[in-house]
PDB file of C-alpha atoms and ligand atoms in Angstrom:
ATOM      1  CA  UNK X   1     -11.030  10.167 -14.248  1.00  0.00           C
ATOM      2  CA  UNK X   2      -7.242   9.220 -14.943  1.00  0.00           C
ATOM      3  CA  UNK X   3      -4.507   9.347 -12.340  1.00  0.00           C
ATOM      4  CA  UNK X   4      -1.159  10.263 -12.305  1.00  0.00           C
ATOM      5  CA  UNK X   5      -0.539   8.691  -8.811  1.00  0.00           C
ATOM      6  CA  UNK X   6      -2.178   5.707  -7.369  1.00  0.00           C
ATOM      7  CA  UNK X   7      -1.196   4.627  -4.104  1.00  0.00           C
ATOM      8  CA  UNK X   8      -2.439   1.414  -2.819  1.00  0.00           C
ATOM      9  CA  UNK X   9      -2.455  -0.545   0.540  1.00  0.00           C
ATOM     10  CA  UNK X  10      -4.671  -3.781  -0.608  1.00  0.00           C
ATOM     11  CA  UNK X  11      -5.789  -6.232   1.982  1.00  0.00           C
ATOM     12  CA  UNK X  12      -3.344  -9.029   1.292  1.00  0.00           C
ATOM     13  CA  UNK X  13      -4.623 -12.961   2.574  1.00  0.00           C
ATOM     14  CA  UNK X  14      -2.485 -14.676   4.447  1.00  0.00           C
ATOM     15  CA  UNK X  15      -3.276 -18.105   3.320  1.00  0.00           C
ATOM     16  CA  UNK X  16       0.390 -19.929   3.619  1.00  0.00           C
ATOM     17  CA  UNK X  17       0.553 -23.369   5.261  1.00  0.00           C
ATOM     18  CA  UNK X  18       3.896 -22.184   6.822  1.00  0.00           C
ATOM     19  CA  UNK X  19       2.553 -18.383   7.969  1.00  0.00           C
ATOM     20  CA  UNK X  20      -0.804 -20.413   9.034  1.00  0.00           C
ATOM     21  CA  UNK X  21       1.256 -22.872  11.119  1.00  0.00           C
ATOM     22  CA  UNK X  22       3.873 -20.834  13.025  1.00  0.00           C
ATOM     23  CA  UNK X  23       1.430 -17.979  13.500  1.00  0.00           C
ATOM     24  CA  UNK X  24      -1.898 -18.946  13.731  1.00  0.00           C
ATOM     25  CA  UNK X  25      -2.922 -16.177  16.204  1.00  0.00           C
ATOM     26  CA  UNK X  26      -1.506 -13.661  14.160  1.00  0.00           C
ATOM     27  CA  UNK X  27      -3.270 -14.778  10.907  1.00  0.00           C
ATOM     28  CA  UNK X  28      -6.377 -14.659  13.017  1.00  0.00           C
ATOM     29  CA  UNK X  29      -5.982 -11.070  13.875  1.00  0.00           C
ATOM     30  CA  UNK X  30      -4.830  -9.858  10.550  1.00  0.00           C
ATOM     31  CA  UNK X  31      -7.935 -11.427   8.710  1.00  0.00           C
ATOM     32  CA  UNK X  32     -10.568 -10.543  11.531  1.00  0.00           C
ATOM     33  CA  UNK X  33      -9.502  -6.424  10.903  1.00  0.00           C
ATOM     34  CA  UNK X  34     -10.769  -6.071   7.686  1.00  0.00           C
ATOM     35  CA  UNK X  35     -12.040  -8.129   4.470  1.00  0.00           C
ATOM     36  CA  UNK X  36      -9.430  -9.666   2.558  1.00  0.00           C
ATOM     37  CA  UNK X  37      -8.943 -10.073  -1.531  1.00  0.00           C
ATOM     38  CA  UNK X  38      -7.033 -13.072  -2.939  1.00  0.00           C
ATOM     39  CA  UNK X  39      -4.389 -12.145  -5.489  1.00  0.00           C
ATOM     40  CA  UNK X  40      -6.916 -13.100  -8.516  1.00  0.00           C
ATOM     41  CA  UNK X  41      -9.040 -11.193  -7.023  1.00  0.00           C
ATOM     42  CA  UNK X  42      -6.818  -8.042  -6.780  1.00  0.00           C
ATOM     43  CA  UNK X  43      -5.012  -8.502 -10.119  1.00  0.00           C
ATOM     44  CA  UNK X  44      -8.703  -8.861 -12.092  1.00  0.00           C
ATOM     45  CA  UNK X  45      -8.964  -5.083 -10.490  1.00  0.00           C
ATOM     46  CA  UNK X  46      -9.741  -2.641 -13.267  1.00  0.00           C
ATOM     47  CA  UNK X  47      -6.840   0.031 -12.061  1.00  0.00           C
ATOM     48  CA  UNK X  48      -5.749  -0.033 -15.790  1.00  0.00           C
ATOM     49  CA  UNK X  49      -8.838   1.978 -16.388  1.00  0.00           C
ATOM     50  CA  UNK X  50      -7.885   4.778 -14.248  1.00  0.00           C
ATOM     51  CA  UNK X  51      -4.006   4.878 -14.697  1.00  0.00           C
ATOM     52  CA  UNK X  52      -3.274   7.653 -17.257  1.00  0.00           C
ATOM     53  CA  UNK X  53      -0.408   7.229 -19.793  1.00  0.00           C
ATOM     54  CA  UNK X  54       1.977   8.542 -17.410  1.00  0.00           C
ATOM     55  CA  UNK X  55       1.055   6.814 -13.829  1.00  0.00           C
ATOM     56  CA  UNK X  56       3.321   5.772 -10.625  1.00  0.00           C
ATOM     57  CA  UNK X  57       1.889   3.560  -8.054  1.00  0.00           C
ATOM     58  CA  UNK X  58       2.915   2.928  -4.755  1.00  0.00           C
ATOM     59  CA  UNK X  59       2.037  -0.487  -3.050  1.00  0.00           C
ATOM     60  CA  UNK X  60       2.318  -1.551   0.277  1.00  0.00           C
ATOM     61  CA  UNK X  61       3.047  -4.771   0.553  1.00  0.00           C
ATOM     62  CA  UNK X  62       3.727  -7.355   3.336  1.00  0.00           C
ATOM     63  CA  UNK X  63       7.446  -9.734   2.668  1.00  0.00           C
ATOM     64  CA  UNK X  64       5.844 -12.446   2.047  1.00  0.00           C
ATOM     65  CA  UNK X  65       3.754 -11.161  -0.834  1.00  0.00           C
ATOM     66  CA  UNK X  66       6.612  -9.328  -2.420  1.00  0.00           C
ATOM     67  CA  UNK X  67       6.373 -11.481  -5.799  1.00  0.00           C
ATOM     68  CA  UNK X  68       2.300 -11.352  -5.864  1.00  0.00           C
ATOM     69  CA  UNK X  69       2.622  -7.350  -5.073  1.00  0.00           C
ATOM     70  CA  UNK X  70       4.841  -7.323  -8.103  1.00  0.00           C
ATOM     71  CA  UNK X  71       2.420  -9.486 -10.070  1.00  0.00           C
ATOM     72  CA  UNK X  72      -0.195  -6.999  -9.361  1.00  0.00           C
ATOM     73  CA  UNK X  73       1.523  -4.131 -10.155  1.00  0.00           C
ATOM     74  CA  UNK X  74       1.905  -5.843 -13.881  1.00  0.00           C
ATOM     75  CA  UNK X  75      -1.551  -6.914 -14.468  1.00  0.00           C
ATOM     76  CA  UNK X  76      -2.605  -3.543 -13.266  1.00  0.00           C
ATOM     77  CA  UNK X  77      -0.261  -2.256 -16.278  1.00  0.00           C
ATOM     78  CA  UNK X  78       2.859  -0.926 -14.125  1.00  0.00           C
ATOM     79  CA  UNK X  79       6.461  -2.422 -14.640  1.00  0.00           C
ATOM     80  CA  UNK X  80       7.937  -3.015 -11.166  1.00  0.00           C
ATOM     81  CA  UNK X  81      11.014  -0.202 -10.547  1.00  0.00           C
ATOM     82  CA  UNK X  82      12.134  -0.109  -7.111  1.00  0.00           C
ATOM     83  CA  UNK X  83      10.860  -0.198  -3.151  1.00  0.00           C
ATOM     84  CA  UNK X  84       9.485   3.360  -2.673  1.00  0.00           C
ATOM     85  CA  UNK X  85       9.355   3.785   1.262  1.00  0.00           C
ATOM     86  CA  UNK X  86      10.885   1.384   3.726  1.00  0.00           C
ATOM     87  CA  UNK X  87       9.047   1.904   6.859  1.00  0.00           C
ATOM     88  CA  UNK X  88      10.672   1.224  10.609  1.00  0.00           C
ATOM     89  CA  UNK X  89       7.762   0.919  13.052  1.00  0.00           C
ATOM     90  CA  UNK X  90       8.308   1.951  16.500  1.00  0.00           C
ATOM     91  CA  UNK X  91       6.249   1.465  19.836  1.00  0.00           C
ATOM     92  CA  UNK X  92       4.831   4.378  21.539  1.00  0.00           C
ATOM     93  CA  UNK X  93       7.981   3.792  24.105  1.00  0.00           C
ATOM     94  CA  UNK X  94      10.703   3.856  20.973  1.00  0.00           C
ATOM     95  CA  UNK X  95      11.645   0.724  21.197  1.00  0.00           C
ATOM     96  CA  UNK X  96      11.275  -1.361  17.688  1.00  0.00           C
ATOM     97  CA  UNK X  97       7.682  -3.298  16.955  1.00  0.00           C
ATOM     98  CA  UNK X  98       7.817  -6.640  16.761  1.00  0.00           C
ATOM     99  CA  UNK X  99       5.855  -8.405  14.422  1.00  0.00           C
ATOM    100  CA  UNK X 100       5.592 -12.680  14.411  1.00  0.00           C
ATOM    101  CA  UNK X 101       6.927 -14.142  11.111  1.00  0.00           C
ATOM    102  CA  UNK X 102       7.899 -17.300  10.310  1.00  0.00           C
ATOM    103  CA  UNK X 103      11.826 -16.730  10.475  1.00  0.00           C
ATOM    104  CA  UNK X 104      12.647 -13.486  11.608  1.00  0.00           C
ATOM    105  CA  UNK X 105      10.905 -11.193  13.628  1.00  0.00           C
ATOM    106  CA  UNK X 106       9.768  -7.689  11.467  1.00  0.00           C
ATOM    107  CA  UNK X 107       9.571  -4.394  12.345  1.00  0.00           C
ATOM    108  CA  UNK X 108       9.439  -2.574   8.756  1.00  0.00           C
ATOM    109  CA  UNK X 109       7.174  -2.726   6.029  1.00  0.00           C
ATOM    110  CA  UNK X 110       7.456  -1.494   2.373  1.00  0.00           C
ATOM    111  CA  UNK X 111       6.158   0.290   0.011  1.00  0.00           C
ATOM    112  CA  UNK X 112       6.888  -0.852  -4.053  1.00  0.00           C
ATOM    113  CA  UNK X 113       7.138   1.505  -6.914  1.00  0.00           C
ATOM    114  CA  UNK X 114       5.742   0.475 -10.365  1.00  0.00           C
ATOM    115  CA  UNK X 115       5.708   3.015 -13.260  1.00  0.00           C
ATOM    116  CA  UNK X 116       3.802   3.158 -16.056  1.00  0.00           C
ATOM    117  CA  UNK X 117       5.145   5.522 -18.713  1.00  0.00           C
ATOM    118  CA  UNK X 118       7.181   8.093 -18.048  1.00  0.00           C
ATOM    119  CA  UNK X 119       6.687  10.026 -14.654  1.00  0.00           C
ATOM    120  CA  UNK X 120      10.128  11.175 -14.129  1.00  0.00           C
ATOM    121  CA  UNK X 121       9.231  14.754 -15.969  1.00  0.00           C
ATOM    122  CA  UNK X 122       6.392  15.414 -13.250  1.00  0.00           C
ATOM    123  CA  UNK X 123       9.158  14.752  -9.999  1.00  0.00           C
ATOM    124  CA  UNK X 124       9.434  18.381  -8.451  1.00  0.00           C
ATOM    125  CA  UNK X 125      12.257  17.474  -5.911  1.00  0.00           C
ATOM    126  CA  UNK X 126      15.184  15.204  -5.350  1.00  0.00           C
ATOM    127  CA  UNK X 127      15.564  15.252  -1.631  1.00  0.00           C
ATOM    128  CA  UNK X 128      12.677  12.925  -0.727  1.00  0.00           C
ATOM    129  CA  UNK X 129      13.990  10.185   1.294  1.00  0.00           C
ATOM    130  CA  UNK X 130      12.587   6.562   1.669  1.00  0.00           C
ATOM    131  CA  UNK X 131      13.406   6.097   4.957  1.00  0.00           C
ATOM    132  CA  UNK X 132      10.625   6.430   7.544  1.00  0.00           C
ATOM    133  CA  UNK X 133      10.931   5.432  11.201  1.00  0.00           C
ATOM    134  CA  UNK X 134       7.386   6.236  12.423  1.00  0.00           C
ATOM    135  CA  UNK X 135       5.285   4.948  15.366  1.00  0.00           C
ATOM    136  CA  UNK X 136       3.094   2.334  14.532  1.00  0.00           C
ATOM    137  CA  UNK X 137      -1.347   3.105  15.623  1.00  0.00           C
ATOM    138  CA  UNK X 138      -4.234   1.269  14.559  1.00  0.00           C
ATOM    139  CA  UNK X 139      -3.943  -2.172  12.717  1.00  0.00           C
ATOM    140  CA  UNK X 140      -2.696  -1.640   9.478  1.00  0.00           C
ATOM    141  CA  UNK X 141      -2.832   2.138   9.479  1.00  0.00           C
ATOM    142  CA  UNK X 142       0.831   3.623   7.276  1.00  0.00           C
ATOM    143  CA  UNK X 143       2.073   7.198   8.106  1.00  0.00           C
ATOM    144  CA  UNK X 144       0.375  10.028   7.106  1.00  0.00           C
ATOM    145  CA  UNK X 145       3.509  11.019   6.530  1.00  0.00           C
ATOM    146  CA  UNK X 146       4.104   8.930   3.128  1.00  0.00           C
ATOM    147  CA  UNK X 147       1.341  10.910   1.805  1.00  0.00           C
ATOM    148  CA  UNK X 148       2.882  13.984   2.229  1.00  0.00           C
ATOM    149  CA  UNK X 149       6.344  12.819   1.078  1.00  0.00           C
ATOM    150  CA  UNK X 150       4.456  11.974  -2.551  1.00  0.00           C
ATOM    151  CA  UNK X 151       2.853  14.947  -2.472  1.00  0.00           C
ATOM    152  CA  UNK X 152       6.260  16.681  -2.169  1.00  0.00           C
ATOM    153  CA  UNK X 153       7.548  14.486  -5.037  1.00  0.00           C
ATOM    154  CA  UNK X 154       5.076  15.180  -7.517  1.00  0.00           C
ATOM    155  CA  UNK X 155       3.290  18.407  -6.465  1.00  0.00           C
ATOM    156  CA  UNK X 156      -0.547  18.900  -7.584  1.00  0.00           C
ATOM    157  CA  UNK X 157      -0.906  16.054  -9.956  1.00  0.00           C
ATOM    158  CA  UNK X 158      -4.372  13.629 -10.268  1.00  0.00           C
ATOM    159  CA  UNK X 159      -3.831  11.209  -7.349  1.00  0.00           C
ATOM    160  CA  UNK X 160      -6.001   8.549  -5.899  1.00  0.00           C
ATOM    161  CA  UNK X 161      -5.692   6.727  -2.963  1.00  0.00           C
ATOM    162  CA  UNK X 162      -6.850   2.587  -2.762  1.00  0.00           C
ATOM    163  CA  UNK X 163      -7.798   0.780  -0.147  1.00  0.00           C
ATOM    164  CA  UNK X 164      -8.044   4.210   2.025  1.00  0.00           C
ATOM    165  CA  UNK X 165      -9.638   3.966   5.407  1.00  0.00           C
ATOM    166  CA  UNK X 166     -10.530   8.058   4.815  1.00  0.00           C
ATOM    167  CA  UNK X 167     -10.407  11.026   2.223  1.00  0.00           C
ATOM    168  CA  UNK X 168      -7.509  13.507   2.917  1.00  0.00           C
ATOM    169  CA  UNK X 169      -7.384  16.504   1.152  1.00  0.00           C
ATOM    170  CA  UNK X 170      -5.903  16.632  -2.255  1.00  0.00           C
ATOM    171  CA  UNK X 171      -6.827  12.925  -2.755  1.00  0.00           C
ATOM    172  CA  UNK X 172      -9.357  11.090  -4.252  1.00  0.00           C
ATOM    173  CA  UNK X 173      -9.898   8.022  -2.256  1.00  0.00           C
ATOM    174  CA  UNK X 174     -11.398   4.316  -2.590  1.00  0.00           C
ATOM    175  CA  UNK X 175     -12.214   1.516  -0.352  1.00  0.00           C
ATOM    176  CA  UNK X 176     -15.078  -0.054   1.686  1.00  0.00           C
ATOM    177  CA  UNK X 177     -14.200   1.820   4.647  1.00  0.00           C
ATOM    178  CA  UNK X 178     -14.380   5.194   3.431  1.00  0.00           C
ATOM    179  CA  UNK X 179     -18.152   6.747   3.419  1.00  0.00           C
ATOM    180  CA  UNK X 180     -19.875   6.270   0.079  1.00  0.00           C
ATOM    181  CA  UNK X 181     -20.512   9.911  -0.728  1.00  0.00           C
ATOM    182  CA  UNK X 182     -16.459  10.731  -0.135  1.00  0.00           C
ATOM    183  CA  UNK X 183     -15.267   7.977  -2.454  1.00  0.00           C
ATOM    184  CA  UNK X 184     -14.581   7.621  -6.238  1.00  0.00           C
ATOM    185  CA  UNK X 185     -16.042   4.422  -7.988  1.00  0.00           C
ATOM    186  CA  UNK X 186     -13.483   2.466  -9.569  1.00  0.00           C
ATOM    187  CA  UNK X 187     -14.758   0.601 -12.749  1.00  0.00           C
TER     188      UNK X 187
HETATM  189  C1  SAM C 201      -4.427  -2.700   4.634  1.00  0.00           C
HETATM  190  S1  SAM C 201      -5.948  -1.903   4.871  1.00  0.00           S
HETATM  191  C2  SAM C 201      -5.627  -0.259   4.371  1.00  0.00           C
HETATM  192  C3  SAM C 201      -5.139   0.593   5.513  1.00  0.00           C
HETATM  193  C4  SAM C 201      -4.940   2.047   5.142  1.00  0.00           C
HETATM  194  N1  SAM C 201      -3.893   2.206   4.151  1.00  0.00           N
HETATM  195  C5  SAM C 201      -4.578   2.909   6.331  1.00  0.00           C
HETATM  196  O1  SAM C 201      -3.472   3.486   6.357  1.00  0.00           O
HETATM  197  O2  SAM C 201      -5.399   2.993   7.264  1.00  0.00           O
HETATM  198  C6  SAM C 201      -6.896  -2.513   3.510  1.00  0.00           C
HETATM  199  C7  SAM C 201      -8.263  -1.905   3.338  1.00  0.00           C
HETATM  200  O3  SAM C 201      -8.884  -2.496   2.192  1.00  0.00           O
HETATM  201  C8  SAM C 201     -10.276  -2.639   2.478  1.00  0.00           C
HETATM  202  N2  SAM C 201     -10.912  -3.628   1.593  1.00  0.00           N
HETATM  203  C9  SAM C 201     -10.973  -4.970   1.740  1.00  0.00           C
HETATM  204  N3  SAM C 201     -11.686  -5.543   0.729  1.00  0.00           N
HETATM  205  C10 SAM C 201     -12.093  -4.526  -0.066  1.00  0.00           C
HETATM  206  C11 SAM C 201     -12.867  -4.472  -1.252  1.00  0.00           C
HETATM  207  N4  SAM C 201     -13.372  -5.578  -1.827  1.00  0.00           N
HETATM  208  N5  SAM C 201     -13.100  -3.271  -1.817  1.00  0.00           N
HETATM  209  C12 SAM C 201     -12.600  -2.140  -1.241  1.00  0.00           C
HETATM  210  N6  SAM C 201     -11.867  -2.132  -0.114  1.00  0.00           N
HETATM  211  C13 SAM C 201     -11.600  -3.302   0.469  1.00  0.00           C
HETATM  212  C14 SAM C 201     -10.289  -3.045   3.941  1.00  0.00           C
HETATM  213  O4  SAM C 201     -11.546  -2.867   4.529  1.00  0.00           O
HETATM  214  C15 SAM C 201      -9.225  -2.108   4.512  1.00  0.00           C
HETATM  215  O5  SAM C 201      -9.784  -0.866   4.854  1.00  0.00           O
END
């Protein structure tokens, strides 16, 4: 199976002396949620094999792994274009999360675009916007709501989702979380 959309959320390791010394609790939580992959690891990741000529993919990817994310991206075959979805997490009271850095304090995460090909004569709309201030739920969870912003972009094209937690209709999903009779093999 080939894809025209592959949207990934990969279980970056937070191995950095200077993340590992300011924020030692929060590297403990992060790693403790779910298995992690080193960026060998991830980049050694056969997603050329199911990228078809024409392929976007959107990665999630924390700051301080902005140039690995784009490093994946290329050795999965994608040239690195632009940040896709700039999320603003929110509290279930409004106010903005704060997550522990290093320097600053976060309260957004993003979400790269790398193309592969051509995909601009599959877009269906121009009014999709990047901007998403959504509440943030369970550890790592993004908004359903990017999703269905993709789904608006591109309409009914093949699209596979990495690193899912679940299947959602319309998608074909991967990841050691989702059962193993609702998930595509990736090899
Ligand atoms: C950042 S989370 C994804 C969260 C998801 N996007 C969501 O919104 O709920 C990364 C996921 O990758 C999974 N994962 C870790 N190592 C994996 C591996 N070797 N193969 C497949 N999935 C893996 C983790 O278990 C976790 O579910």
């Amino acid at each position: 199976m080939k894809y025209k959309i592959i949207y990934a959320d990969p279980p970056w390791q937070f191995g950095s002396k200077a993340y590992q010394d300011s924020n030692r609790t929060m590297l403990k939580l992060e790693e403790t949620q779910y298995d992690t992959m080193d960026i060998e690891t991830l980049k050694k990741l056969p997603i050329n094999n199911i990228a078809d000529e024409d392929c976007i993919c959107f990665m999630w990817v924390t700051d301080s792994h902005l140039k690995e994310g784009i490093e994946v991206l290329e050795s999965w075959g994608f040239k690195y274009k632009t940040i896709g979805f700039n999320w603003i997490k929110k509290y279930a009271s409004g106010s903005f999360c704060v997550n522990f850095a290093p320097w600053t304090l976060k309260s957004w995460e993003i979400c790269l675009i790398g193309i592969k090909g051509t995909m601009g004569k599959y877009k269906q709309v121009n009014n999709i916007q990047g901007l998403i201030i959504a509440e943030r739920t369970k550890h790592s969870k993004k908004p359903n709501e990017v999703r269905s912003r993709i789904d608006k972009l591109f309409g009914d094209i093949p699209k596979i989702e990495l690193f899912a937690r679940e299947k959602v209709e319309g998608w074909d999903a991967w990841g050691n979380e989702v059962p193993k009779e609702e998930q595509k093999i990736i090899s």
